[in-house]
mmCIF file of C-alpha atoms in Angstrom:
data_model
loop_
_atom_site.group_PDB
_atom_site.id
_atom_site.type_symbol
_atom_site.label_atom_id
_atom_site.label_comp_id
_atom_site.label_asym_id
_atom_site.label_seq_id
_atom_site.Cartn_x
_atom_site.Cartn_y
_atom_site.Cartn_z
ATOM 1 C CA MET T 1 15.901 9.163 30.514
ATOM 2 C CA THR T 2 13.710 11.451 28.350
ATOM 3 C CA TYR T 3 10.654 10.340 26.141
ATOM 4 C CA ASP T 4 10.860 11.348 22.625
ATOM 5 C CA LEU T 5 7.606 11.970 21.544
ATOM 6 C CA ALA T 6 6.985 14.587 24.123
ATOM 7 C CA THR T 7 9.450 16.925 22.909
ATOM 8 C CA PRO T 8 8.353 17.672 19.304
ATOM 9 C CA SER T 9 9.541 20.943 18.926
ATOM 10 C CA LEU T 10 13.033 20.516 19.559
ATOM 11 C CA ALA T 11 13.414 18.084 17.038
ATOM 12 C CA ARG T 12 15.757 19.243 14.412
ATOM 13 C CA LEU T 13 14.848 20.032 10.500
ATOM 14 C CA TRP T 14 16.812 17.657 7.858
ATOM 15 C CA PRO T 15 15.881 20.750 6.063
ATOM 16 C CA HIS T 16 17.699 18.639 2.314
ATOM 17 C CA GLU T 17 15.412 17.556 -0.778
ATOM 18 C CA PRO T 18 16.107 14.432 -1.922
ATOM 19 C CA ASP T 19 18.395 14.205 -5.100
ATOM 20 C CA TRP T 20 15.418 12.314 -7.940
ATOM 21 C CA SER T 21 18.019 9.408 -9.207
ATOM 22 C CA GLN T 22 17.347 7.783 -6.823
ATOM 23 C CA PRO T 23 14.004 7.038 -4.997
ATOM 24 C CA TYR T 24 11.699 8.384 -2.052
ATOM 25 C CA LYS T 25 10.558 5.620 -0.414
ATOM 26 C CA VAL T 26 7.772 5.875 2.899
ATOM 27 C CA LYS T 27 7.571 2.438 4.324
ATOM 28 C CA ARG T 28 4.779 1.596 6.198
ATOM 29 C CA SER T 29 4.467 -1.904 8.521
ATOM 30 C CA PHE T 30 1.302 -3.575 10.783
ATOM 31 C CA LEU T 31 2.170 -6.712 13.102
ATOM 32 C CA THR T 32 -0.443 -9.266 12.687
ATOM 33 C CA ASP T 33 -0.613 -12.587 14.380
ATOM 34 C CA ILE T 34 -1.638 -15.473 12.101
ATOM 35 C CA THR T 35 -2.653 -19.257 13.764
ATOM 36 C CA THR T 36 -2.888 -21.221 10.893
ATOM 37 C CA SER T 37 -4.422 -24.621 11.323
ATOM 38 C CA ARG T 38 -4.109 -27.560 9.854
ATOM 39 C CA SER T 39 -5.792 -27.026 6.603
ATOM 40 C CA LYS T 40 -4.580 -24.098 6.354
ATOM 41 C CA LYS T 41 -7.504 -22.103 7.832
ATOM 42 C CA GLU T 42 -6.370 -18.776 9.135
ATOM 43 C CA ARG T 43 -7.408 -16.881 12.272
ATOM 44 C CA ARG T 44 -5.534 -13.775 12.074
ATOM 45 C CA ARG T 45 -5.462 -10.159 15.110
ATOM 46 C CA ALA T 46 -3.801 -6.998 13.722
ATOM 47 C CA LEU T 47 -0.922 -6.282 16.572
ATOM 48 C CA ARG T 48 -0.964 -2.567 15.242
ATOM 49 C CA ASP T 49 -4.169 -0.447 14.136
ATOM 50 C CA VAL T 50 -1.622 2.296 13.265
ATOM 51 C CA PRO T 51 1.168 1.039 10.869
ATOM 52 C CA ARG T 52 4.914 2.026 11.584
ATOM 53 C CA LEU T 53 6.117 4.561 9.571
ATOM 54 C CA THR T 54 9.533 4.416 7.751
ATOM 55 C CA VAL T 55 10.970 7.290 5.291
ATOM 56 C CA ALA T 56 14.535 7.012 3.265
ATOM 57 C CA LEU T 57 16.044 8.760 0.887
ATOM 58 C CA ASN T 58 19.372 10.185 -1.066
ATOM 59 C CA ALA T 59 20.108 13.366 -0.422
ATOM 60 C CA LEU T 60 23.082 14.951 -2.746
ATOM 61 C CA VAL T 61 24.675 17.875 -1.207
ATOM 62 C CA SER T 62 27.714 20.391 -1.653
ATOM 63 C CA ASN T 63 29.587 23.290 -0.272
ATOM 64 C CA ALA T 64 27.702 24.905 2.628
ATOM 65 C CA SER T 65 24.796 22.650 2.133
ATOM 66 C CA GLN T 66 27.505 19.898 2.809
ATOM 67 C CA ARG T 67 28.888 22.075 6.031
ATOM 68 C CA ALA T 68 25.968 22.307 7.068
ATOM 69 C CA ALA T 69 24.853 18.277 6.243
ATOM 70 C CA ASP T 70 27.611 17.534 8.387
ATOM 71 C CA GLN T 71 27.047 19.583 11.582
ATOM 72 C CA PHE T 72 24.199 17.652 11.557
ATOM 73 C CA MET T 73 25.301 14.765 11.973
ATOM 74 C CA ARG T 74 27.897 15.920 13.855
ATOM 75 C CA GLY T 75 25.461 17.867 16.588
ATOM 76 C CA GLY T 76 21.932 15.102 16.850
ATOM 77 C CA GLN T 77 22.374 12.188 14.258
ATOM 78 C CA ASN T 78 21.549 10.212 17.643
ATOM 79 C CA ALA T 79 18.760 12.981 18.918
ATOM 80 C CA PRO T 80 14.802 13.733 17.755
ATOM 81 C CA ALA T 81 14.797 14.565 13.868
ATOM 82 C CA VAL T 82 11.823 15.879 11.769
ATOM 83 C CA VAL T 83 12.369 14.423 8.176
ATOM 84 C CA PRO T 84 9.579 16.639 5.362
ATOM 85 C CA ASP T 85 7.204 13.949 3.700
ATOM 86 C CA PHE T 86 7.930 14.758 0.200
ATOM 87 C CA SER T 87 5.205 12.474 -0.931
ATOM 88 C CA ARG T 88 2.407 14.309 0.318
ATOM 89 C CA HIS T 89 1.554 18.409 0.490
ATOM 90 C CA ALA T 90 -0.603 20.979 0.543
ATOM 91 C CA ALA T 91 -0.889 24.491 0.046
ATOM 92 C CA LEU T 92 -0.958 27.547 2.462
ATOM 93 C CA THR T 93 -4.214 29.674 0.851
ATOM 94 C CA GLY T 94 -3.681 32.701 2.371
ATOM 95 C CA SER T 95 -0.404 34.348 3.874
ATOM 96 C CA SER T 96 1.406 34.281 6.957
ATOM 97 C CA SER T 97 3.365 37.259 8.299
ATOM 98 C CA GLY T 98 7.381 36.587 10.955
ATOM 99 C CA GLY T 99 5.577 36.839 14.474
ATOM 100 C CA SER T 100 2.292 35.551 13.783
ATOM 101 C CA SER T 101 1.240 32.041 14.639
ATOM 102 C CA VAL T 102 -1.458 31.398 12.522
ATOM 103 C CA LEU T 103 -1.319 29.653 9.326
ATOM 104 C CA THR T 104 -4.558 29.567 6.369
ATOM 105 C CA MET T 105 -4.980 26.359 4.576
ATOM 106 C CA ALA T 106 -8.543 26.091 2.640
ATOM 107 C CA SER T 107 -9.823 21.784 3.530
ATOM 108 C CA PRO T 108 -6.784 21.136 5.906
ATOM 109 C CA PRO T 109 -5.850 17.173 5.099
ATOM 110 C CA ALA T 110 -5.803 14.339 7.863
ATOM 111 C CA TRP T 111 -2.612 14.571 8.531
ATOM 112 C CA VAL T 112 -2.630 18.958 9.512
ATOM 113 C CA ALA T 113 -3.691 18.178 13.260
ATOM 114 C CA GLU T 114 -2.794 18.926 16.502
ATOM 115 C CA GLY T 115 0.323 17.828 18.025
ATOM 116 C CA GLN T 116 1.516 17.078 14.101
ATOM 117 C CA ILE T 117 4.661 18.887 12.719
ATOM 118 C CA LEU T 118 4.535 20.777 9.386
ATOM 119 C CA VAL T 119 6.945 21.285 7.770
ATOM 120 C CA LEU T 120 6.821 25.488 5.366
ATOM 121 C CA CYS T 121 8.836 24.956 2.408
ATOM 122 C CA ALA T 122 9.951 27.815 0.177
ATOM 123 C CA PRO T 123 11.264 27.781 -3.236
ATOM 124 C CA ASN T 124 14.506 29.857 -2.343
ATOM 125 C CA GLY T 125 14.522 26.267 -0.412
ATOM 126 C CA THR T 126 13.721 27.726 2.405
ATOM 127 C CA ARG T 127 12.019 25.241 5.646
ATOM 128 C CA GLU T 128 10.616 26.253 8.905
ATOM 129 C CA ALA T 129 8.815 23.414 11.092
ATOM 130 C CA VAL T 130 6.132 24.535 13.655
ATOM 131 C CA VAL T 131 3.640 22.132 15.504
ATOM 132 C CA VAL T 132 -0.319 22.654 15.083
ATOM 133 C CA GLU T 133 -1.365 23.632 18.397
ATOM 134 C CA SER T 134 -5.044 23.550 16.714
ATOM 135 C CA VAL T 135 -6.810 23.287 13.514
ATOM 136 C CA ALA T 136 -10.131 24.756 13.016
ATOM 137 C CA ALA T 137 -12.043 24.939 10.020
ATOM 138 C CA SER T 138 -9.421 26.488 7.467
ATOM 139 C CA THR T 139 -6.980 27.967 10.437
ATOM 140 C CA ILE T 140 -3.847 26.221 11.487
ATOM 141 C CA ASN T 141 -2.933 27.454 15.193
ATOM 142 C CA THR T 142 0.782 27.201 15.623
ATOM 143 C CA VAL T 143 2.566 26.450 19.614
ATOM 144 C CA ASP T 144 5.149 29.089 18.530
ATOM 145 C CA PRO T 145 5.568 31.971 16.698
ATOM 146 C CA LEU T 146 6.301 31.511 13.068
ATOM 147 C CA ASP T 147 10.340 32.668 12.257
ATOM 148 C CA ASN T 148 9.616 34.080 8.377
ATOM 149 C CA ALA T 149 6.711 35.236 5.981
ATOM 150 C CA TRP T 150 5.105 33.095 4.345
ATOM 151 C CA ALA T 151 3.253 33.654 1.212
ATOM 152 C CA SER T 152 -0.321 32.218 0.097
ATOM 153 C CA GLY T 153 0.856 28.842 -2.243
ATOM 154 C CA ARG T 154 3.699 28.237 -0.286
ATOM 155 C CA ILE T 155 3.936 24.083 0.430
ATOM 156 C CA VAL T 156 3.147 22.715 3.571
ATOM 157 C CA ARG T 157 4.678 19.366 4.285
ATOM 158 C CA PRO T 158 3.700 16.964 7.264
ATOM 159 C CA GLY T 159 6.737 16.388 9.082
ATOM 160 C CA ILE T 160 8.349 13.022 10.246
ATOM 161 C CA PHE T 161 9.254 12.979 13.622
ATOM 162 C CA GLY T 162 11.586 10.525 14.723
ATOM 163 C CA LEU T 163 15.229 9.008 15.176
ATOM 164 C CA MET T 164 17.693 8.425 12.479
ATOM 165 C CA LYS T 165 19.350 4.576 12.083
ATOM 166 C CA ASP T 166 22.351 4.690 13.638
ATOM 167 C CA THR T 167 24.753 4.388 11.425
ATOM 168 C CA THR T 168 24.315 6.958 8.417
ATOM 169 C CA ARG T 169 26.597 7.153 5.160
ATOM 170 C CA ALA T 170 27.848 10.012 3.271
ATOM 171 C CA SER T 171 29.377 8.700 -0.180
ATOM 172 C CA TRP T 172 32.031 11.485 -0.924
ATOM 173 C CA HIS T 173 31.927 12.329 -4.725
ATOM 174 C CA LYS T 174 35.040 15.192 -4.269
ATOM 175 C CA PRO T 175 35.806 16.998 -1.249
ATOM 176 C CA SER T 176 32.489 20.444 -1.584
ATOM 177 C CA ALA T 177 30.052 17.066 -2.465
ATOM 178 C CA SER T 178 28.289 14.016 -1.470
ATOM 179 C CA THR T 179 25.859 12.169 -0.863
ATOM 180 C CA PHE T 180 23.640 11.385 2.288
ATOM 181 C CA ASP T 181 21.901 8.288 2.439
ATOM 182 C CA ILE T 182 19.310 9.091 5.052
ATOM 183 C CA GLU T 183 16.513 6.830 7.118
ATOM 184 C CA LEU T 184 14.248 8.364 9.852
ATOM 185 C CA ALA T 185 11.599 6.073 11.495
ATOM 186 C CA ALA T 186 8.844 7.691 13.004
ATOM 187 C CA TYR T 187 8.545 7.020 16.227
ATOM 188 C CA PRO T 188 5.012 5.116 17.081
ATOM 189 C CA GLY T 189 2.461 6.511 18.275
ATOM 190 C CA GLY T 190 4.293 10.285 16.292
ATOM 191 C CA GLU T 191 3.466 9.273 12.829
ATOM 192 C CA PRO T 192 0.903 11.988 10.579
ATOM 193 C CA PRO T 193 -2.493 10.642 10.872
ATOM 194 C CA GLU T 194 -3.755 9.156 7.466
ATOM 195 C CA ASP T 195 -7.010 9.278 5.549
ATOM 196 C CA GLU T 196 -7.932 6.437 5.429
ATOM 197 C CA GLY T 197 -10.719 6.059 2.815
ATOM 198 C CA THR T 198 -13.294 4.012 2.107
ATOM 199 C CA ALA T 199 -13.993 0.783 -0.691
ATOM 200 C CA THR T 200 -16.030 2.104 -3.629
ATOM 201 C CA ASP T 201 -16.278 -1.237 -5.250
ATOM 202 C CA THR T 202 -16.883 -3.868 -2.737
ATOM 203 C CA PHE T 203 -18.826 -7.700 -3.742
ATOM 204 C CA ASN T 204 -20.199 -9.794 -1.607
ATOM 205 C CA GLY T 205 -19.828 -7.397 1.362
ATOM 206 C CA LEU T 206 -16.199 -7.254 0.447
ATOM 207 C CA GLU T 207 -13.614 -4.851 -1.216
ATOM 208 C CA VAL T 208 -12.515 -5.253 -4.653
ATOM 209 C CA VAL T 209 -8.712 -4.603 -5.406
ATOM 210 C CA THR T 210 -8.486 -3.877 -8.844
ATOM 211 C CA PHE T 211 -4.950 -2.150 -10.338
ATOM 212 C CA GLU T 212 -3.780 -3.717 -12.630
ATOM 213 C CA PRO T 213 0.551 -5.189 -12.334
ATOM 214 C CA ASP T 214 3.059 -3.576 -14.929
ATOM 215 C CA TRP T 215 3.236 -6.985 -16.799
ATOM 216 C CA SER T 216 6.455 -5.900 -18.241
ATOM 217 C CA GLY T 217 7.353 -6.209 -14.206
ATOM 218 C CA SER T 218 7.866 -10.381 -14.601
ATOM 219 C CA PRO T 219 4.601 -10.921 -11.797
ATOM 220 C CA ASN T 220 4.989 -14.179 -10.481
ATOM 221 C CA MET T 221 2.979 -16.337 -8.546
ATOM 222 C CA ASP T 222 4.233 -19.322 -6.210
ATOM 223 C CA HIS T 223 1.460 -22.630 -6.276
ATOM 224 C CA ILE T 224 1.279 -24.201 -2.451
ATOM 225 C CA TRP T 225 -0.220 -27.045 -1.872
ATOM 226 C CA PRO T 226 1.368 -29.080 0.257
ATOM 227 C CA VAL T 227 1.055 -32.845 1.464
ATOM 228 C CA GLU T 228 1.390 -33.777 4.771
ATOM 229 C CA GLN T 229 4.002 -37.124 4.696
ATOM 230 C CA VAL T 230 4.918 -39.844 7.241
ATOM 231 C CA ASP T 231 8.433 -41.043 6.335
ATOM 232 C CA LYS T 232 10.706 -43.452 9.101
ATOM 233 C CA GLY T 233 13.368 -43.316 7.128
ATOM 234 C CA TYR T 234 13.176 -46.970 6.162
ATOM 235 C CA GLY T 235 9.563 -48.732 4.545
ATOM 236 C CA ARG T 236 6.870 -46.744 2.453
ATOM 237 C CA THR T 237 5.835 -43.608 3.160
ATOM 238 C CA ALA T 238 1.816 -42.537 4.141
ATOM 239 C CA GLN T 239 0.410 -39.164 2.470
ATOM 240 C CA PHE T 240 -2.099 -37.104 3.765
ATOM 241 C CA ARG T 241 -4.154 -33.986 2.170
ATOM 242 C CA PRO T 242 -5.311 -31.935 4.661
ATOM 243 C CA VAL T 243 -5.808 -28.956 2.301
ATOM 244 C CA THR T 244 -8.127 -28.290 0.837
ATOM 245 C CA ARG T 245 -7.060 -25.877 -2.001
ATOM 246 C CA MET T 246 -3.960 -24.927 -3.575
ATOM 247 C CA GLN T 247 -3.053 -21.548 -2.485
ATOM 248 C CA GLY T 248 -0.913 -18.821 -4.421
ATOM 249 C CA ILE T 249 1.176 -16.340 -3.492
ATOM 250 C CA THR T 250 2.036 -13.346 -6.146
ATOM 251 C CA GLU T 251 4.286 -10.827 -6.742
ATOM 252 C CA GLN T 252 3.532 -7.949 -8.774
ATOM 253 C CA GLU T 253 4.760 -4.362 -9.492
ATOM 254 C CA PHE T 254 2.325 -1.223 -10.070
ATOM 255 C CA LYS T 255 4.810 1.233 -11.941
ATOM 256 C CA GLY T 256 3.953 4.804 -12.532
ATOM 257 C CA LEU T 257 1.435 5.545 -10.513
ATOM 258 C CA SER T 258 -0.184 8.866 -9.871
ATOM 259 C CA ALA T 259 0.263 11.146 -6.536
ATOM 260 C CA ALA T 260 -3.652 10.308 -6.338
ATOM 261 C CA GLN T 261 -3.473 6.338 -7.755
ATOM 262 C CA ALA T 262 -0.210 5.640 -4.865
ATOM 263 C CA GLN T 263 -2.941 6.690 -2.264
ATOM 264 C CA ALA T 264 -5.881 4.905 -3.283
ATOM 265 C CA PHE T 265 -3.710 2.124 -2.753
ATOM 266 C CA GLU T 266 -2.107 2.288 0.269
ATOM 267 C CA GLN T 267 -5.280 3.216 1.301
ATOM 268 C CA VAL T 268 -6.255 -0.323 1.154
ATOM 269 C CA PHE T 269 -3.201 -1.701 2.555
ATOM 270 C CA LEU T 270 -4.437 1.006 6.220
ATOM 271 C CA ARG T 271 -8.303 -0.529 5.936
ATOM 272 C CA ALA T 272 -6.669 -4.198 5.589
ATOM 273 C CA LYS T 273 -3.651 -3.754 8.777
ATOM 274 C CA GLY T 274 -1.485 -5.131 6.804
ATOM 275 C CA MET T 275 -2.430 -9.016 6.328
ATOM 276 C CA ARG T 276 -4.702 -8.947 8.437
ATOM 277 C CA GLY T 277 -8.052 -8.120 6.159
ATOM 278 C CA SER T 278 -9.127 -9.905 3.332
ATOM 279 C CA PHE T 279 -10.739 -8.378 -0.193
ATOM 280 C CA TYR T 280 -11.556 -9.710 -3.912
ATOM 281 C CA ARG T 281 -9.113 -9.922 -6.516
ATOM 282 C CA SER T 282 -8.299 -11.128 -8.974
ATOM 283 C CA THR T 283 -5.681 -12.993 -11.420
ATOM 284 C CA CYS T 284 -5.541 -10.356 -13.714
ATOM 285 C CA LYS T 285 -5.153 -13.328 -16.383
ATOM 286 C CA PRO T 286 -7.386 -14.571 -18.844
ATOM 287 C CA ASP T 287 -8.461 -18.313 -16.968
ATOM 288 C CA MET T 288 -11.443 -19.005 -19.031
ATOM 289 C CA VAL T 289 -12.915 -18.634 -22.642
ATOM 290 C CA LEU T 290 -16.359 -17.703 -23.479
ATOM 291 C CA ASN T 291 -17.815 -20.338 -25.851
ATOM 292 C CA ALA T 292 -21.793 -19.545 -26.673
ATOM 293 C CA ASN T 293 -23.548 -16.040 -25.620
ATOM 294 C CA ALA T 294 -25.448 -15.872 -23.043
ATOM 295 C CA THR T 295 -28.249 -13.560 -22.859
ATOM 296 C CA ALA T 296 -29.971 -13.264 -19.781
ATOM 297 C CA SER T 297 -28.794 -16.048 -18.861
ATOM 298 C CA THR T 298 -27.734 -17.801 -15.272
ATOM 299 C CA THR T 299 -25.140 -20.193 -16.925
ATOM 300 C CA ILE T 300 -22.239 -19.702 -19.389
ATOM 301 C CA VAL T 301 -20.256 -22.340 -21.305
ATOM 302 C CA VAL T 302 -16.535 -21.563 -21.530
ATOM 303 C CA GLN T 303 -14.154 -24.270 -23.863
ATOM 304 C CA GLY T 304 -12.690 -27.197 -22.185
ATOM 305 C CA ASP T 305 -13.049 -29.249 -19.478
ATOM 306 C CA ALA T 306 -10.416 -29.613 -17.569
ATOM 307 C CA ILE T 307 -12.269 -27.152 -15.316
ATOM 308 C CA ALA T 308 -15.271 -29.541 -14.977
ATOM 309 C CA ASP T 309 -13.151 -32.304 -14.542
ATOM 310 C CA ASP T 310 -11.104 -31.120 -11.916
ATOM 311 C CA PHE T 311 -14.378 -28.986 -9.831
ATOM 312 C CA ALA T 312 -17.609 -30.537 -11.045
ATOM 313 C CA ALA T 313 -18.048 -32.340 -7.611
ATOM 314 C CA VAL T 314 -17.373 -29.477 -5.853
ATOM 315 C CA SER T 315 -19.709 -28.237 -3.491
ATOM 316 C CA PHE T 316 -19.950 -24.769 -3.687
ATOM 317 C CA ALA T 317 -22.688 -24.117 -0.886
ATOM 318 C CA SER T 318 -19.989 -24.891 0.955
ATOM 319 C CA VAL T 319 -16.978 -23.439 -1.360
ATOM 320 C CA SER T 320 -17.300 -19.802 -2.119
ATOM 321 C CA GLN T 321 -15.642 -19.624 -5.676
ATOM 322 C CA ALA T 322 -16.463 -16.331 -7.821
ATOM 323 C CA ILE T 323 -15.370 -15.144 -11.062
ATOM 324 C CA GLU T 324 -15.122 -11.741 -12.984
ATOM 325 C CA ILE T 325 -15.984 -10.975 -16.481
ATOM 326 C CA ILE T 326 -14.635 -7.712 -18.416
ATOM 327 C CA GLN T 327 -15.694 -6.909 -21.138
ATOM 328 C CA ARG T 328 -14.923 -4.246 -23.785
ATOM 329 C CA ASP T 329 -16.910 -1.281 -22.441
ATOM 330 C CA GLY T 330 -14.534 -1.567 -19.362
ATOM 331 C CA THR T 331 -17.942 -3.455 -17.474
ATOM 332 C CA ARG T 332 -16.867 -5.595 -15.046
ATOM 333 C CA LEU T 333 -19.031 -8.434 -13.731
ATOM 334 C CA ARG T 334 -18.876 -9.961 -10.885
ATOM 335 C CA ARG T 335 -20.530 -13.217 -9.822
ATOM 336 C CA LEU T 336 -20.844 -16.623 -7.598
ATOM 337 C CA ILE T 337 -20.206 -19.675 -8.427
ATOM 338 C CA THR T 338 -23.090 -22.259 -7.570
ATOM 339 C CA ASP T 339 -21.986 -25.626 -9.469
ATOM 340 C CA ILE T 340 -19.622 -26.829 -12.079
ATOM 341 C CA ASN T 341 -21.067 -29.105 -15.116
ATOM 342 C CA ALA T 342 -19.705 -30.524 -18.519
ATOM 343 C CA SER T 343 -20.694 -29.666 -20.692
ATOM 344 C CA GLY T 344 -20.465 -31.248 -24.643
ATOM 345 C CA GLY T 345 -16.636 -30.613 -24.432
ATOM 346 C CA ASN T 346 -17.415 -27.512 -22.105
ATOM 347 C CA THR T 347 -17.945 -26.316 -19.228
ATOM 348 C CA ALA T 348 -20.686 -25.037 -17.944
ATOM 349 C CA MET T 349 -20.563 -22.530 -14.900
ATOM 350 C CA VAL T 350 -23.542 -21.913 -13.034
ATOM 351 C CA LEU T 351 -23.719 -18.490 -11.372
ATOM 352 C CA ASN T 352 -25.439 -16.836 -8.656
ATOM 353 C CA SER T 353 -26.994 -14.241 -10.667
ATOM 354 C CA ALA T 354 -27.572 -14.134 -14.386
ATOM 355 C CA VAL T 355 -25.178 -12.356 -17.468
ATOM 356 C CA THR T 356 -25.805 -11.465 -20.674
ATOM 357 C CA ILE T 357 -22.501 -11.562 -22.178
ATOM 358 C CA THR T 358 -20.930 -12.498 -25.748
ATOM 359 C CA THR T 359 -17.993 -13.668 -27.086
ATOM 360 C CA ALA T 360 -17.708 -10.279 -29.185
ATOM 361 C CA ASN T 361 -18.145 -8.130 -25.711
ATOM 362 C CA VAL T 362 -16.241 -10.229 -23.178
ATOM 363 C CA ALA T 363 -12.475 -9.544 -23.285
ATOM 364 C CA ARG T 364 -11.449 -11.576 -19.869
ATOM 365 C CA ILE T 365 -12.941 -13.381 -17.897
ATOM 366 C CA SER T 366 -10.411 -14.376 -14.356
ATOM 367 C CA TRP T 367 -11.164 -16.006 -10.859
ATOM 368 C CA LEU T 368 -12.033 -14.412 -8.488
ATOM 369 C CA PRO T 369 -10.236 -15.585 -5.276
ATOM 370 C CA ARG T 370 -10.086 -14.253 -1.940
ATOM 371 C CA THR T 371 -7.339 -12.755 -0.865
ATOM 372 C CA ARG T 372 -5.096 -10.846 1.566
ATOM 373 C CA PHE T 373 -1.841 -9.226 1.062
ATOM 374 C CA ALA T 374 1.402 -11.716 2.114
ATOM 375 C CA SER T 375 3.212 -8.939 4.145
ATOM 376 C CA ASP T 376 2.948 -6.530 6.848
ATOM 377 C CA ASP T 377 5.672 -4.242 4.797
ATOM 378 C CA LEU T 378 4.191 -2.136 1.940
ATOM 379 C CA THR T 379 7.085 0.126 0.424
ATOM 380 C CA THR T 380 6.042 3.370 -1.809
ATOM 381 C CA GLU T 381 9.316 4.104 -3.948
ATOM 382 C CA TRP T 382 8.677 7.539 -5.349
ATOM 383 C CA VAL T 383 10.870 7.871 -8.634
ATOM 384 C CA SER T 384 9.427 12.016 -8.499
ATOM 385 C CA PRO T 385 7.596 13.985 -7.042
ATOM 386 C CA ARG T 386 4.835 13.105 -8.632
ATOM 387 C CA PHE T 387 4.814 9.378 -9.341
ATOM 388 C CA ALA T 388 5.430 6.559 -7.541
ATOM 389 C CA ASN T 389 6.508 2.242 -8.206
ATOM 390 C CA ILE T 390 4.673 -0.116 -5.410
ATOM 391 C CA ARG T 391 5.425 -3.810 -5.662
ATOM 392 C CA ALA T 392 3.345 -5.744 -3.610
ATOM 393 C CA THR T 393 2.882 -9.709 -3.085
ATOM 394 C CA PHE T 394 -0.871 -10.816 -2.157
ATOM 395 C CA GLN T 395 -1.597 -14.738 -0.376
ATOM 396 C CA THR T 396 -5.802 -16.261 -1.457
ATOM 397 C CA ILE T 397 -7.201 -17.330 1.097
ATOM 398 C CA ASP T 398 -9.728 -19.837 2.404
ATOM 399 C CA GLU T 399 -12.424 -18.897 4.614
#
């Protein structure tokens, strides 16, 4: 028996580019153990500090490339393999000759690390996989000498080192052309390192996630507030309501993200460890309308008395509730609610600190619930080398 993770230099390189008529998919999977009380309060424990990584692509090959792909499968589909990560890249900043064991890269990213596989890419289709022996500033030493010469500016991608799925389908278009459906799961512990980044927007000690959904993707929300019922099948039933607040599970799509935006979203997921962590995220909707201007005031009045009818009796000393006010110039104000009262057919909200806002300059007021990811899986679909789509689910929580 062999331990494949110890033999990255023996892995076979899949050299064929994705067919960009179909997305290139990168899936990250954490594992969270969640213990839920009767009142739906949670205790969450991350069982993975690093997510499992799976990549999937369609490769259109023809003639010599098809023969090479066929032979790749016949000769070692079940052997360790390397697929370039087509969502990440850096560029060489110095030239290296064939036979050399040194590459030069200014400010190498996190995935350029000891023991990691890098895939060097040339415009003519030449690919070469190398294993990093050490990194010192801009100098990258490789375990084995280079087979080819590599000029400054050539693209370098992280190599995803792992196993292809047991069944890989090739769809034949004609005798000399076919599309391979490739999926590779990285070996746990051998994934390219990722930079989690740091939260740039915080409130009340937590990160705030501000990505706006693409409304053409039809976001949806499940409103969840269970009632316990005792029903013997005959006679009357009894109801119990141990859950004090409604929970919502929202599915949203984020389209046309740039590489930097996609990485920022993925970093939120990495910092949260999937479902483990929590953050603030607004409903992204106009949940209330300001009724009157407020000048350096801790009280704002919003239209209608429905909020006061439902929440006036709530003790906000023990229940945390926040709102986000977005002004027309893009400024975001966030406040905790300390009290809610009826006010002449409207609702007066008492905030933990003063605001100055007018009906003319407020674009949106939204609830700002404490939230977590509703799944330990996050898939980024790259529709081109520069743009990606992400569909994510969020769940409000009571903590």
